[in-house]
Coordinates of C-alpha atoms and ligand atoms in Angstrom, one line a residue:
M70 CA 93.1 -17.5 -101.1
L71 CA 92.3 -14.7 -98.7
V72 CA 89.4 -16.0 -96.3
W73 CA 86.9 -12.9 -94.9
P74 CA 87.1 -14.0 -91.3
H75 CA 83.7 -13.2 -89.9
C76 CA 82.3 -14.9 -93.1
R77 CA 80.6 -17.9 -93.2
R78 CA 80.8 -16.6 -97.3
R79 CA 84.7 -16.0 -98.3
I80 CA 85.4 -13.8 -101.7
V81 CA 88.5 -16.3 -103.5
H82 CA 91.1 -13.4 -103.7
S83 CA 94.1 -14.4 -106.3
V84 CA 97.1 -12.6 -103.7
R85 CA 99.3 -13.4 -106.7
T86 CA 96.9 -10.9 -108.7
G87 CA 95.6 -9.6 -106.1
D88 CA 92.0 -10.1 -108.5
V89 CA 88.9 -11.3 -106.2
A90 CA 87.9 -14.5 -108.1
A91 CA 84.6 -16.1 -107.2
I92 CA 82.3 -14.9 -104.3
V93 CA 81.9 -18.4 -102.6
L94 CA 78.1 -19.1 -100.5
G95 CA 79.2 -20.5 -97.0
T96 CA 76.5 -22.5 -94.5
R97 CA 74.3 -20.0 -92.3
T98 CA 72.3 -21.0 -89.6
R99 CA 70.2 -18.5 -88.5
S100 CA 66.9 -18.2 -85.3
S101 CA 64.6 -16.4 -86.8
A102 CA 62.1 -16.7 -84.8
R103 CA 64.8 -15.4 -82.3
A104 CA 65.7 -12.2 -84.4
R105 CA 61.7 -12.4 -85.2
R106 CA 61.4 -11.9 -81.6
R107 CA 64.1 -9.3 -81.1
F108 CA 62.5 -7.0 -84.0
I109 CA 63.1 -3.6 -83.3
S110 CA 59.9 -1.4 -85.2
S111 CA 61.5 1.8 -86.7
S112 CA 58.1 3.5 -86.6
T113 CA 57.1 2.6 -82.7
N114 CA 55.3 5.1 -81.1
D115 CA 52.7 3.8 -78.6
A116 CA 52.8 7.1 -76.5
N117 CA 48.6 6.0 -76.5
N118 CA 49.1 2.2 -75.7
E119 CA 48.7 1.5 -72.4
N120 CA 49.9 -1.3 -70.0
N121 CA 49.0 -1.8 -66.4
G122 CA 52.7 -3.4 -66.8
T123 CA 52.4 -6.2 -65.1
V124 CA 54.3 -9.5 -66.2
E125 CA 53.1 -13.4 -66.0
N126 CA 56.0 -15.7 -65.9
K127 CA 58.1 -14.1 -68.2
E128 CA 61.5 -12.5 -67.5
K129 CA 60.9 -8.8 -65.8
P130 CA 60.5 -6.2 -68.7
F131 CA 63.4 -3.7 -68.8
Y132 CA 61.6 -0.8 -67.4
V133 CA 62.7 2.5 -68.1
T134 CA 61.1 5.6 -66.5
T135 CA 61.9 9.7 -67.3
P136 CA 60.5 12.1 -64.7
I137 CA 56.6 13.4 -64.9
F138 CA 56.9 16.7 -65.3
Y139 CA 54.6 19.5 -63.9
V140 CA 52.2 20.6 -65.9
N141 CA 52.4 24.2 -65.1
A142 CA 53.7 25.4 -68.8
A143 CA 54.5 23.7 -71.9
P144 CA 57.6 21.4 -72.2
H145 CA 60.9 22.8 -73.3
I146 CA 63.7 20.8 -75.5
G147 CA 65.0 19.9 -71.3
H148 CA 61.8 17.9 -71.3
L149 CA 62.5 16.5 -74.6
Y150 CA 66.0 16.0 -74.0
S151 CA 65.2 13.3 -70.9
M152 CA 62.4 11.5 -72.9
V153 CA 65.2 11.5 -75.8
L154 CA 67.3 9.5 -73.4
A155 CA 65.2 7.2 -71.8
D156 CA 63.4 6.6 -75.5
T157 CA 67.4 6.1 -76.6
F158 CA 68.2 3.5 -73.5
K159 CA 64.7 1.1 -74.0
R160 CA 65.4 0.9 -77.5
W161 CA 68.7 -0.6 -77.1
Q162 CA 67.7 -2.9 -74.5
Q163 CA 65.1 -4.0 -77.2
F164 CA 67.0 -3.9 -79.8
V165 CA 69.7 -6.6 -77.9
G166 CA 66.6 -8.9 -77.2
K167 CA 65.1 -7.4 -74.0
D168 CA 61.4 -6.9 -73.3
S169 CA 61.1 -3.2 -72.5
F170 CA 59.2 -1.1 -70.5
L171 CA 59.3 2.7 -71.4
L172 CA 57.3 5.4 -69.1
T173 CA 56.3 9.0 -68.6
G174 CA 53.8 11.2 -68.0
T175 CA 52.9 14.6 -65.9
D176 CA 53.0 15.3 -62.3
E177 CA 50.1 17.3 -61.8
H178 CA 49.1 18.2 -58.1
G179 CA 50.8 20.6 -55.7
M180 CA 50.5 24.5 -55.3
K181 CA 53.0 25.7 -58.0
V182 CA 50.4 23.7 -60.3
Q183 CA 47.1 24.8 -58.6
Q184 CA 48.8 28.5 -58.7
A185 CA 49.6 28.8 -62.5
A186 CA 45.7 27.3 -63.0
D187 CA 44.8 30.1 -61.2
K188 CA 47.0 32.7 -62.9
V189 CA 44.8 31.6 -66.4
E190 CA 41.6 31.6 -64.3
K191 CA 41.3 27.9 -65.3
P192 CA 39.6 25.5 -63.5
V193 CA 42.8 23.4 -62.3
K194 CA 42.0 20.1 -63.7
Q195 CA 41.1 21.8 -67.5
F196 CA 44.6 23.0 -66.5
C197 CA 46.3 19.9 -66.3
D198 CA 44.1 18.2 -68.8
E199 CA 45.8 20.6 -71.5
T200 CA 49.0 20.9 -70.4
S201 CA 49.4 17.3 -70.1
Q202 CA 48.2 16.5 -73.7
L203 CA 50.8 19.3 -74.4
F204 CA 53.7 16.5 -72.9
K205 CA 51.9 13.2 -74.6
N206 CA 51.9 15.1 -77.9
L207 CA 55.4 16.2 -78.1
A208 CA 55.7 12.2 -76.8
T209 CA 54.0 11.4 -80.4
T210 CA 55.5 13.5 -82.6
A211 CA 59.6 13.1 -81.1
N212 CA 59.2 9.2 -81.3
I213 CA 59.1 8.5 -78.0
S214 CA 58.2 4.8 -77.6
S215 CA 56.1 4.7 -74.0
D216 CA 54.4 2.0 -73.4
K217 CA 52.0 4.1 -70.5
F218 CA 51.9 7.8 -70.6
I219 CA 50.9 8.2 -66.6
R220 CA 49.1 11.0 -65.0
T221 CA 49.1 11.8 -61.4
T222 CA 45.1 12.8 -61.5
D223 CA 44.9 8.8 -62.5
E224 CA 42.4 7.6 -60.4
D225 CA 44.7 4.0 -60.2
H226 CA 47.3 6.1 -59.2
Q227 CA 45.8 7.4 -56.3
E228 CA 45.4 4.0 -55.1
A229 CA 49.3 3.7 -55.0
V230 CA 49.8 6.6 -53.5
H231 CA 47.3 5.5 -50.6
K232 CA 48.9 2.3 -50.6
L233 CA 52.4 3.0 -49.8
W234 CA 51.1 5.6 -47.5
T235 CA 49.3 2.9 -45.7
T236 CA 52.5 0.8 -45.9
L237 CA 54.7 3.3 -44.4
L238 CA 52.3 4.1 -41.4
E239 CA 52.1 0.7 -40.5
K240 CA 55.4 0.1 -40.5
G241 CA 56.0 2.9 -38.1
Y242 CA 58.0 5.3 -40.7
I243 CA 55.0 8.3 -40.1
Y244 CA 54.2 10.3 -37.1
K245 CA 52.5 14.0 -37.3
G246 CA 54.0 16.8 -35.7
K247 CA 54.7 20.7 -35.7
H248 CA 56.6 22.0 -38.9
E249 CA 57.9 25.5 -39.7
G250 CA 60.7 26.6 -41.7
W251 CA 61.4 28.0 -45.3
Y252 CA 59.6 26.7 -48.0
S253 CA 59.6 26.9 -51.7
V254 CA 56.1 27.2 -53.1
S255 CA 58.1 26.5 -56.7
D256 CA 60.1 23.7 -55.6
E257 CA 57.9 22.6 -53.7
T258 CA 60.1 22.0 -50.7
F259 CA 61.7 23.3 -47.6
Y260 CA 64.9 24.2 -47.0
P261 CA 67.0 24.0 -44.3
E262 CA 69.2 27.6 -42.9
S263 CA 72.3 26.1 -44.0
Q264 CA 70.7 26.5 -48.3
L265 CA 69.1 29.6 -47.8
N266 CA 70.7 33.3 -48.8
R267 CA 69.6 36.5 -47.6
V268 CA 69.3 39.6 -50.1
F269 CA 68.8 43.0 -48.7
D270 CA 65.7 44.9 -51.7
Q271 CA 66.1 48.4 -50.8
A272 CA 63.4 49.7 -52.8
S273 CA 61.2 48.0 -50.3
G274 CA 63.4 47.8 -47.3
V275 CA 62.2 44.3 -47.4
T276 CA 65.4 41.4 -46.7
K277 CA 64.1 38.7 -48.8
V278 CA 65.3 34.9 -48.5
Y279 CA 66.3 32.3 -51.1
S280 CA 67.1 28.7 -51.9
T281 CA 71.4 28.8 -53.0
E282 CA 70.4 25.7 -54.7
T283 CA 67.8 26.6 -57.1
G284 CA 67.7 30.2 -56.3
K285 CA 63.7 30.4 -55.7
E286 CA 62.4 32.8 -52.9
V287 CA 61.4 30.9 -49.6
E288 CA 59.0 32.1 -47.0
W289 CA 58.4 31.1 -43.7
A290 CA 55.5 28.2 -43.1
S291 CA 54.6 27.3 -39.9
E292 CA 52.4 24.0 -40.0
E293 CA 50.9 20.8 -38.8
N294 CA 52.0 17.9 -41.0
Y295 CA 52.7 14.2 -41.3
F296 CA 56.5 13.5 -41.0
F297 CA 58.8 10.4 -42.8
A298 CA 61.6 9.5 -39.7
L299 CA 63.7 9.9 -43.4
S300 CA 66.8 10.3 -39.9
R301 CA 66.1 6.4 -39.4
M302 CA 67.6 5.8 -42.9
R303 CA 70.6 7.5 -42.5
E304 CA 72.2 4.3 -42.2
P305 CA 70.2 1.9 -44.8
L306 CA 71.0 4.2 -47.8
L307 CA 74.5 4.3 -46.8
E308 CA 74.5 1.0 -46.9
L309 CA 73.0 1.0 -49.8
Y310 CA 75.0 3.6 -51.7
K311 CA 78.3 1.6 -50.6
S312 CA 76.6 -1.6 -51.6
R313 CA 76.2 -0.4 -55.0
I314 CA 78.6 2.2 -55.8
S315 CA 80.2 -0.7 -58.9
D316 CA 77.2 -1.3 -60.0
K317 CA 76.4 2.6 -60.6
F318 CA 73.6 2.8 -58.7
V319 CA 73.6 6.9 -59.3
F320 CA 75.6 7.7 -62.6
P321 CA 77.5 9.3 -63.7
Y322 CA 79.6 9.0 -59.8
S323 CA 80.6 13.0 -60.1
Q324 CA 76.4 13.4 -59.0
F325 CA 76.9 10.3 -56.6
K326 CA 79.5 11.5 -54.5
P327 CA 77.3 14.7 -53.0
I328 CA 74.1 12.7 -52.6
I329 CA 76.7 10.4 -50.3
D330 CA 78.0 13.2 -49.0
S331 CA 75.1 14.9 -47.7
V332 CA 73.5 11.6 -46.4
E333 CA 76.6 11.1 -44.3
G334 CA 76.0 14.6 -43.0
G335 CA 72.9 13.5 -41.5
L336 CA 68.9 13.8 -42.6
S337 CA 65.9 15.2 -40.7
D338 CA 63.0 14.3 -41.1
L339 CA 60.6 15.0 -43.5
S340 CA 57.5 16.5 -44.2
I341 CA 55.3 14.4 -46.3
S342 CA 51.6 16.6 -45.7
R343 CA 50.5 20.1 -46.4
P344 CA 47.1 21.4 -44.3
S345 CA 44.5 21.2 -46.9
S346 CA 43.4 24.2 -45.2
R347 CA 46.7 25.5 -47.8
F348 CA 45.5 24.0 -50.1
T349 CA 43.3 21.4 -52.1
W350 CA 44.8 20.2 -55.1
G351 CA 46.5 16.9 -54.2
I352 CA 45.4 13.4 -52.8
P353 CA 44.4 13.4 -49.4
V354 CA 45.6 11.7 -46.7
P355 CA 43.7 8.5 -46.1
G356 CA 41.9 8.5 -42.6
D357 CA 42.8 12.2 -42.4
E358 CA 41.3 14.7 -45.3
S359 CA 42.7 17.6 -43.4
Q360 CA 46.1 16.8 -45.4
T361 CA 47.2 16.4 -48.6
I362 CA 50.1 14.7 -49.6
Y363 CA 53.5 16.3 -50.2
V364 CA 53.6 16.1 -53.8
W365 CA 56.6 14.6 -53.8
L366 CA 55.3 11.1 -52.3
D367 CA 53.0 11.6 -54.4
A368 CA 54.9 12.1 -57.5
L369 CA 58.0 9.7 -57.1
A370 CA 55.2 6.9 -56.3
N371 CA 54.3 7.4 -60.0
Y372 CA 57.3 4.7 -61.3
L373 CA 55.1 1.7 -58.6
S374 CA 51.8 2.9 -60.0
A375 CA 52.7 1.8 -63.5
A376 CA 54.2 -1.3 -62.6
G377 CA 50.4 -2.0 -60.8
Y378 CA 51.7 -1.4 -57.0
G379 CA 47.6 -0.1 -56.3
Q380 CA 46.1 -2.8 -57.9
L381 CA 48.1 -6.1 -57.5
T382 CA 48.4 -7.8 -54.2
S383 CA 52.0 -7.8 -52.7
H384 CA 52.5 -11.6 -53.9
E385 CA 51.8 -10.5 -57.4
F386 CA 53.9 -6.9 -57.5
K387 CA 56.6 -9.7 -56.7
K388 CA 56.5 -10.9 -60.2
S389 CA 55.3 -7.2 -62.2
M390 CA 58.6 -5.4 -63.3
W391 CA 59.4 -3.0 -60.7
P392 CA 61.9 -2.6 -59.9
A393 CA 62.3 0.6 -62.3
D394 CA 65.9 -0.4 -64.4
I395 CA 66.9 2.9 -65.1
H396 CA 65.0 6.0 -63.9
V397 CA 66.5 9.0 -66.3
V398 CA 66.0 12.6 -64.5
G399 CA 68.3 16.2 -64.8
K400 CA 70.5 16.7 -61.5
D401 CA 67.8 19.5 -60.2
I402 CA 65.9 16.2 -59.0
T403 CA 68.6 13.6 -57.6
R404 CA 67.9 14.6 -53.9
F405 CA 64.6 13.4 -54.8
H406 CA 65.5 10.4 -56.1
C407 CA 68.7 9.9 -54.7
I408 CA 67.5 10.0 -50.8
Y409 CA 64.0 10.3 -50.4
W410 CA 62.9 7.6 -53.2
P411 CA 65.0 5.2 -51.6
A412 CA 64.1 5.9 -48.0
F413 CA 60.7 5.2 -49.1
L414 CA 61.4 2.0 -50.5
L415 CA 63.7 0.5 -47.9
A416 CA 61.3 1.3 -45.6
A417 CA 58.0 0.1 -46.9
E418 CA 60.5 -3.2 -47.9
L419 CA 60.0 -2.4 -51.8
P420 CA 63.3 -3.2 -53.5
V421 CA 64.9 -0.5 -55.1
P422 CA 65.5 0.9 -58.7
K423 CA 68.9 -0.7 -60.2
H424 CA 70.0 2.9 -61.9
V425 CA 68.9 6.4 -61.4
V426 CA 70.8 8.1 -64.4
V427 CA 71.3 11.9 -64.2
H428 CA 71.7 14.4 -66.5
S429 CA 72.8 17.7 -66.7
H430 CA 71.1 20.5 -68.0
W431 CA 70.6 22.5 -71.1
L432 CA 71.4 25.9 -70.9
M433 CA 70.2 28.8 -73.0
N434 CA 72.5 31.8 -73.3
G435 CA 74.5 30.7 -70.7
A436 CA 71.7 30.5 -68.1
K437 CA 69.4 27.1 -67.3
M438 CA 67.0 26.4 -69.6
S439 CA 63.4 26.4 -67.4
K440 CA 59.7 27.2 -67.4
S441 CA 60.2 29.8 -64.7
G442 CA 63.0 31.7 -66.5
G443 CA 61.1 32.2 -69.9
N444 CA 64.7 30.7 -71.9
I445 CA 63.1 28.3 -73.0
V446 CA 63.2 26.3 -76.9
D447 CA 60.2 25.1 -78.0
P448 CA 60.6 21.5 -79.5
N449 CA 58.4 21.6 -81.4
A450 CA 59.3 24.5 -83.3
V451 CA 63.2 22.9 -83.8
M452 CA 61.5 19.3 -84.8
A453 CA 59.7 21.3 -87.6
I454 CA 62.7 22.9 -89.2
A455 CA 65.1 20.1 -88.8
G456 CA 63.4 17.0 -88.2
V457 CA 62.5 14.8 -85.2
D458 CA 65.8 12.3 -85.8
S459 CA 68.4 15.5 -86.8
V460 CA 67.1 17.0 -82.8
R461 CA 67.5 13.2 -81.2
Y462 CA 70.9 13.0 -83.0
Y463 CA 71.9 16.9 -81.5
L464 CA 70.9 15.9 -78.2
L465 CA 71.9 12.2 -78.1
R466 CA 75.7 13.5 -80.0
H467 CA 76.2 15.4 -76.7
N468 CA 77.0 14.1 -73.6
I469 CA 75.7 16.0 -71.1
L470 CA 75.8 13.6 -68.2
E471 CA 78.4 14.8 -66.5
G472 CA 78.0 19.1 -67.8
D473 CA 75.9 21.5 -68.9
G474 CA 75.5 22.1 -72.6
D475 CA 74.4 25.0 -74.6
F476 CA 71.8 24.0 -77.0
D477 CA 71.7 26.1 -80.5
T478 CA 69.1 25.5 -83.1
E479 CA 71.5 26.4 -85.5
K480 CA 74.1 23.9 -84.5
V481 CA 71.5 21.3 -85.1
L482 CA 71.4 22.6 -88.7
E483 CA 74.9 22.0 -89.1
R484 CA 74.8 18.9 -87.9
R485 CA 72.1 17.6 -89.8
Q486 CA 74.1 18.5 -92.4
A487 CA 77.5 17.5 -91.9
D488 CA 76.6 14.0 -90.3
L489 CA 73.5 13.1 -91.7
V490 CA 72.9 14.3 -95.2
F491 CA 76.6 14.0 -95.6
K492 CA 77.7 10.9 -93.8
Y493 CA 74.9 9.0 -93.7
S494 CA 72.3 9.6 -96.1
N495 CA 74.7 10.5 -98.9
L496 CA 76.4 6.9 -98.7
V497 CA 72.6 5.4 -98.7
S498 CA 71.7 7.3 -101.6
R499 CA 74.6 6.2 -103.6
T500 CA 75.2 2.8 -103.0
C501 CA 70.8 3.0 -104.5
S502 CA 72.1 5.3 -107.2
K503 CA 70.5 3.8 -110.3
S504 CA 73.2 3.2 -111.6
F505 CA 73.8 -0.4 -109.6
S506 CA 71.7 -3.1 -108.1
I507 CA 72.6 -3.9 -104.8
E508 CA 70.2 -7.0 -105.9
L509 CA 72.3 -7.9 -108.4
A510 CA 75.0 -7.7 -106.0
L511 CA 73.5 -10.1 -103.4
S512 CA 72.8 -12.6 -106.5
H513 CA 76.6 -12.7 -107.3
A514 CA 77.6 -13.6 -104.0
L515 CA 75.2 -15.9 -103.1
K516 CA 75.8 -17.5 -106.6
G517 CA 79.8 -17.7 -106.1
Y518 CA 79.2 -16.1 -109.7
P519 CA 82.8 -14.9 -110.7
V520 CA 83.9 -11.5 -110.9
A521 CA 87.1 -10.5 -113.0
H522 CA 88.2 -7.5 -110.6
T523 CA 91.9 -6.2 -109.9
R524 CA 92.2 -4.8 -106.8
Q525 CA 95.3 -3.6 -105.1
D526 CA 95.5 -5.8 -101.7
K527 CA 96.4 -2.1 -99.8
F528 CA 92.7 -2.1 -100.8
L529 CA 91.5 -5.3 -99.9
A530 CA 93.0 -4.8 -96.3
F531 CA 91.2 -1.8 -96.0
Q532 CA 88.3 -3.7 -97.0
S533 CA 88.2 -6.2 -94.7
D534 CA 89.0 -3.6 -92.0
L535 CA 86.2 -1.8 -92.4
I536 CA 84.1 -4.9 -92.6
A537 CA 86.0 -6.1 -88.9
E538 CA 84.8 -2.9 -87.4
A539 CA 81.2 -3.0 -88.6
N540 CA 81.0 -6.8 -87.5
N541 CA 82.1 -4.9 -84.2
L542 CA 79.8 -2.7 -84.3
V543 CA 77.4 -3.8 -82.1
D544 CA 79.6 -4.7 -79.6
N545 CA 81.4 -1.1 -79.6
A546 CA 78.1 0.6 -79.3
A547 CA 76.6 -1.8 -76.3
K548 CA 80.2 -1.2 -73.9
H549 CA 78.8 2.7 -74.3
M550 CA 75.3 1.9 -73.8
N551 CA 76.4 -0.1 -70.5
N552 CA 77.6 3.0 -69.4
F553 CA 74.4 5.2 -70.1
N554 CA 76.5 6.9 -72.7
P555 CA 74.2 6.7 -76.7
T556 CA 77.3 10.2 -77.6
G557 CA 80.1 7.9 -77.3
A558 CA 77.6 4.6 -79.5
L559 CA 76.9 7.1 -82.2
S560 CA 80.7 7.9 -82.2
E561 CA 81.4 4.2 -82.7
I562 CA 78.5 4.8 -85.6
W563 CA 79.6 7.5 -87.2
G564 CA 83.3 6.0 -87.1
V565 CA 82.2 3.4 -89.7
L566 CA 80.0 5.3 -91.5
K567 CA 83.0 7.9 -91.8
K568 CA 85.0 4.9 -93.3
A569 CA 82.5 3.4 -95.2
N570 CA 82.8 6.7 -96.9
Q571 CA 86.4 6.6 -97.7
Y572 CA 85.7 3.0 -98.7
V573 CA 83.5 4.5 -102.0
D574 CA 85.6 7.2 -102.7
Y575 CA 88.8 4.7 -102.9
A576 CA 86.9 2.3 -104.5
T577 CA 85.1 4.6 -107.0
P578 CA 83.0 2.0 -108.1
W579 CA 81.1 4.5 -110.4
N580 CA 84.7 4.2 -112.8
T581 CA 84.4 0.7 -112.5
A582 CA 83.1 -2.1 -115.4
P583 CA 79.8 -3.2 -114.6
S584 CA 80.6 -6.2 -115.0
N585 CA 83.6 -6.1 -112.1
I586 CA 81.1 -3.7 -110.0
S587 CA 79.7 -6.4 -107.8
P588 CA 81.5 -7.0 -104.7
T589 CA 82.0 -3.1 -104.0
I590 CA 78.9 -2.9 -104.3
F591 CA 77.9 -5.4 -101.8
V592 CA 80.0 -4.5 -99.0
M593 CA 78.9 -0.6 -99.6
A594 CA 75.0 -1.8 -99.2
E595 CA 76.1 -4.0 -96.4
M596 CA 77.7 -1.1 -94.4
C597 CA 74.3 0.6 -95.3
R598 CA 72.3 -2.4 -93.8
I599 CA 74.8 -2.4 -91.0
V600 CA 75.0 0.8 -89.5
S601 CA 71.1 1.3 -90.2
I602 CA 70.1 -1.1 -87.7
V603 CA 72.9 -0.2 -85.2
L604 CA 71.0 3.7 -85.4
Q605 CA 67.6 1.9 -84.4
P606 CA 67.5 2.7 -80.9
F607 CA 68.7 6.3 -81.6
L608 CA 67.5 7.5 -84.7
P609 CA 64.8 4.8 -86.0
T610 CA 63.4 7.0 -88.7
Y611 CA 66.1 7.3 -90.6
S612 CA 67.3 4.8 -90.4
G613 CA 64.0 3.2 -90.8
K614 CA 63.9 4.9 -93.8
A615 CA 67.4 3.6 -94.9
L616 CA 65.9 0.1 -94.4
D617 CA 63.1 0.0 -96.3
K618 CA 64.7 2.0 -99.3
L619 CA 67.6 -0.7 -98.9
S620 CA 64.2 -3.5 -98.5
V621 CA 65.6 -5.2 -95.9
S622 CA 62.5 -7.5 -94.2
S623 CA 61.1 -6.2 -90.9
D624 CA 62.4 -9.1 -89.0
H625 CA 65.9 -8.8 -90.0
R626 CA 66.5 -5.7 -88.3
S627 CA 67.6 -7.2 -85.0
A628 CA 71.1 -6.6 -83.5
E629 CA 71.9 -10.5 -84.6
Y630 CA 71.7 -8.9 -88.0
A631 CA 74.1 -6.4 -87.7
K632 CA 76.8 -8.6 -89.3
F633 CA 78.3 -9.0 -92.6
E634 CA 76.9 -11.5 -94.9
A635 CA 74.5 -12.4 -91.5
D636 CA 71.5 -10.6 -94.1
M637 CA 71.2 -12.0 -98.3
T638 CA 67.7 -11.1 -98.8
Y639 CA 67.2 -7.7 -99.3
G640 CA 67.8 -5.0 -102.2
K641 CA 64.4 -5.9 -104.1
D642 CA 63.9 -2.7 -106.3
A643 CA 66.6 -0.6 -103.9
N644 CA 68.2 1.3 -107.2
L645 CA 65.2 2.3 -108.3
P646 CA 65.2 5.9 -109.3
N647 CA 63.3 8.5 -107.4
R648 CA 62.9 7.0 -104.1
G649 CA 63.7 10.0 -102.0
H650 CA 67.0 10.5 -99.6
V651 CA 66.8 9.0 -96.0
V652 CA 67.6 12.4 -94.4
E653 CA 66.4 15.5 -97.8
R654 CA 69.1 18.1 -97.8
S655 CA 67.9 21.4 -95.6
S656 CA 66.8 24.4 -97.6
R657 CA 68.6 26.2 -95.3
Ligands
ME8_748 O1 60.8 18.1 -60.9 N1 67.9 21.0 -69.2 O2 59.3 18.7 -63.3 P1 59.6 19.5 -63.6 C1 67.3 19.5 -69.7 N2 57.6 17.2 -61.3 N3 66.2 18.4 -68.6 C2 65.5 19.5 -68.1 C3 65.9 21.2 -67.8 C4 66.7 21.6 -68.8 N4 67.3 22.8 -68.5 N5 64.9 21.7 -67.6 C5 63.9 20.4 -67.5 C6 59.8 18.0 -62.4 N6 65.0 19.5 -67.4 C7 58.5 16.7 -61.4 C8 59.3 15.5 -61.5 S1 59.2 12.8 -61.1 C9 58.9 12.0 -59.9 C10 58.7 14.5 -60.5 C11 64.3 17.9 -67.4 O3 58.4 19.9 -65.0 C12 64.8 17.4 -66.3 O4 64.8 16.0 -66.4 O5 60.5 20.6 -63.1 C13 64.3 17.5 -64.6 O6 64.8 17.0 -64.2 C14 63.0 17.0 -65.5 O7 62.6 18.3 -66.5 C15 62.2 18.2 -64.4 O8 61.2 18.5 -64.5

């Protein structure tokens, strides 16, 4: 008798003849209430749902954020990537049973936005409303399960910024002084001499000055500003970095190291306001309308606003979802998130985020895709051609945490065909073929219906390996997700899919007598079910379609059901003809 080690039910099998003699029902215990709590909806899309992010007497939700995007131009693939990555982190946490919260939104103040509105001759607020809506629409289309879409022009955000300012002032970290330096309007930041590059322009006879980091032109600015005493934060920051290196405060380490080096090299105080005479499109300094708050202090505070900082008492805020568990950011804004942001928080005596996950850039034809560079891919156009989850798959299948990646729409379609259509959708379609019956296979398994079935030991060993891999899938994927690596998790999933397809080729169920077919169909159905459950955080639509097709009940889709025989209640109508494919074949 061969007992499948991972199963409570057993297939009784004669070693001598290699026959699977019967499928015997074992006992099963399950907390369906827990499972229900952990259910992740396949079609969650709450981009329009608002929530003030506070939690009463509950475990703090896992709080994930994207950068808030400038509204100076329409979104591109780079923005979508940050959203998809953050969404996958959030959905994964939900999947493993944690309450989670995802914040995205738009950064609307500052010179850059004011100038963009002026250029198209629109009132700046109207311009912001229109472009912000494009980002909101993108989140909706891409199935980003955001719980709040914040805008820095929101009133409650302004209150949070004022509160942060006042706190820093009261604690003695803000002072007024004169500021002179090289300022980039495009980057909304001053650059030190060491980060500048001078280029003589023959035609005009003028020497222009550029930031070496971003290549953007800078201009000399001299003005009265408020300053944040960043230089005083060097030691606390280094202490923080040291204590949190192994906790991956900044991930990957290749992004953390330059930050540590930079802070070790010393910090200058930071100008955190601009004269309102120069621009007014921002939040005024509390008590001094002649100054407007620097856009980065305003923007970074969005993460606090969404957790209720401006609205709650300090006591209440301590019970809020703050601190953020993961800030997802691009490598262009690490300085702001890994130096300025923790410095503001430490100075205000607020907890710092747990992780800043930094990704590299999507390139187009070798150059960073950027609004100002004009070399962008429109995410809506690609999603319209390939489908939302095919684009999500392409983005997540490429690990660009360590290095830049070239975006190629043709490759999105190639991956879709090779991995999603041929390996995933085909497996589900074959299993749901009208020639088979999953429902019958399950009922045979449940009733211990004897199935005379000749199989080689080699085949049965292959089958056991496949089942073992499927049973380990959540744990194996979790190892990667704990390392912020959806690419690795997807590789694990596709490893099981590859083996499941080999299993079908090996088993040739279409050449097997219907009376002998149940054990094979049962294993195939279980592979489709388990893989689809684990795929939910990554590809919510395709996996949802597959689970619907298999008639898996909506409260049997959480991580604990991703085990062989963990659900024996599905399969009804799964083999009716013409129920469509999980991923339709592309016409291109
Ligand atoms: O910096 N590849 O906004 P932003 C990958 N408002 N990701 C990219 C990308 C690319 N080519 N281009 C942009 C800002 N991104 C500030 C943020 S947060 C408090 C304030 C993504 O509209 C990436 O996440 O310029 C990058 O950090 C962000 O968009 C910059 O967006």
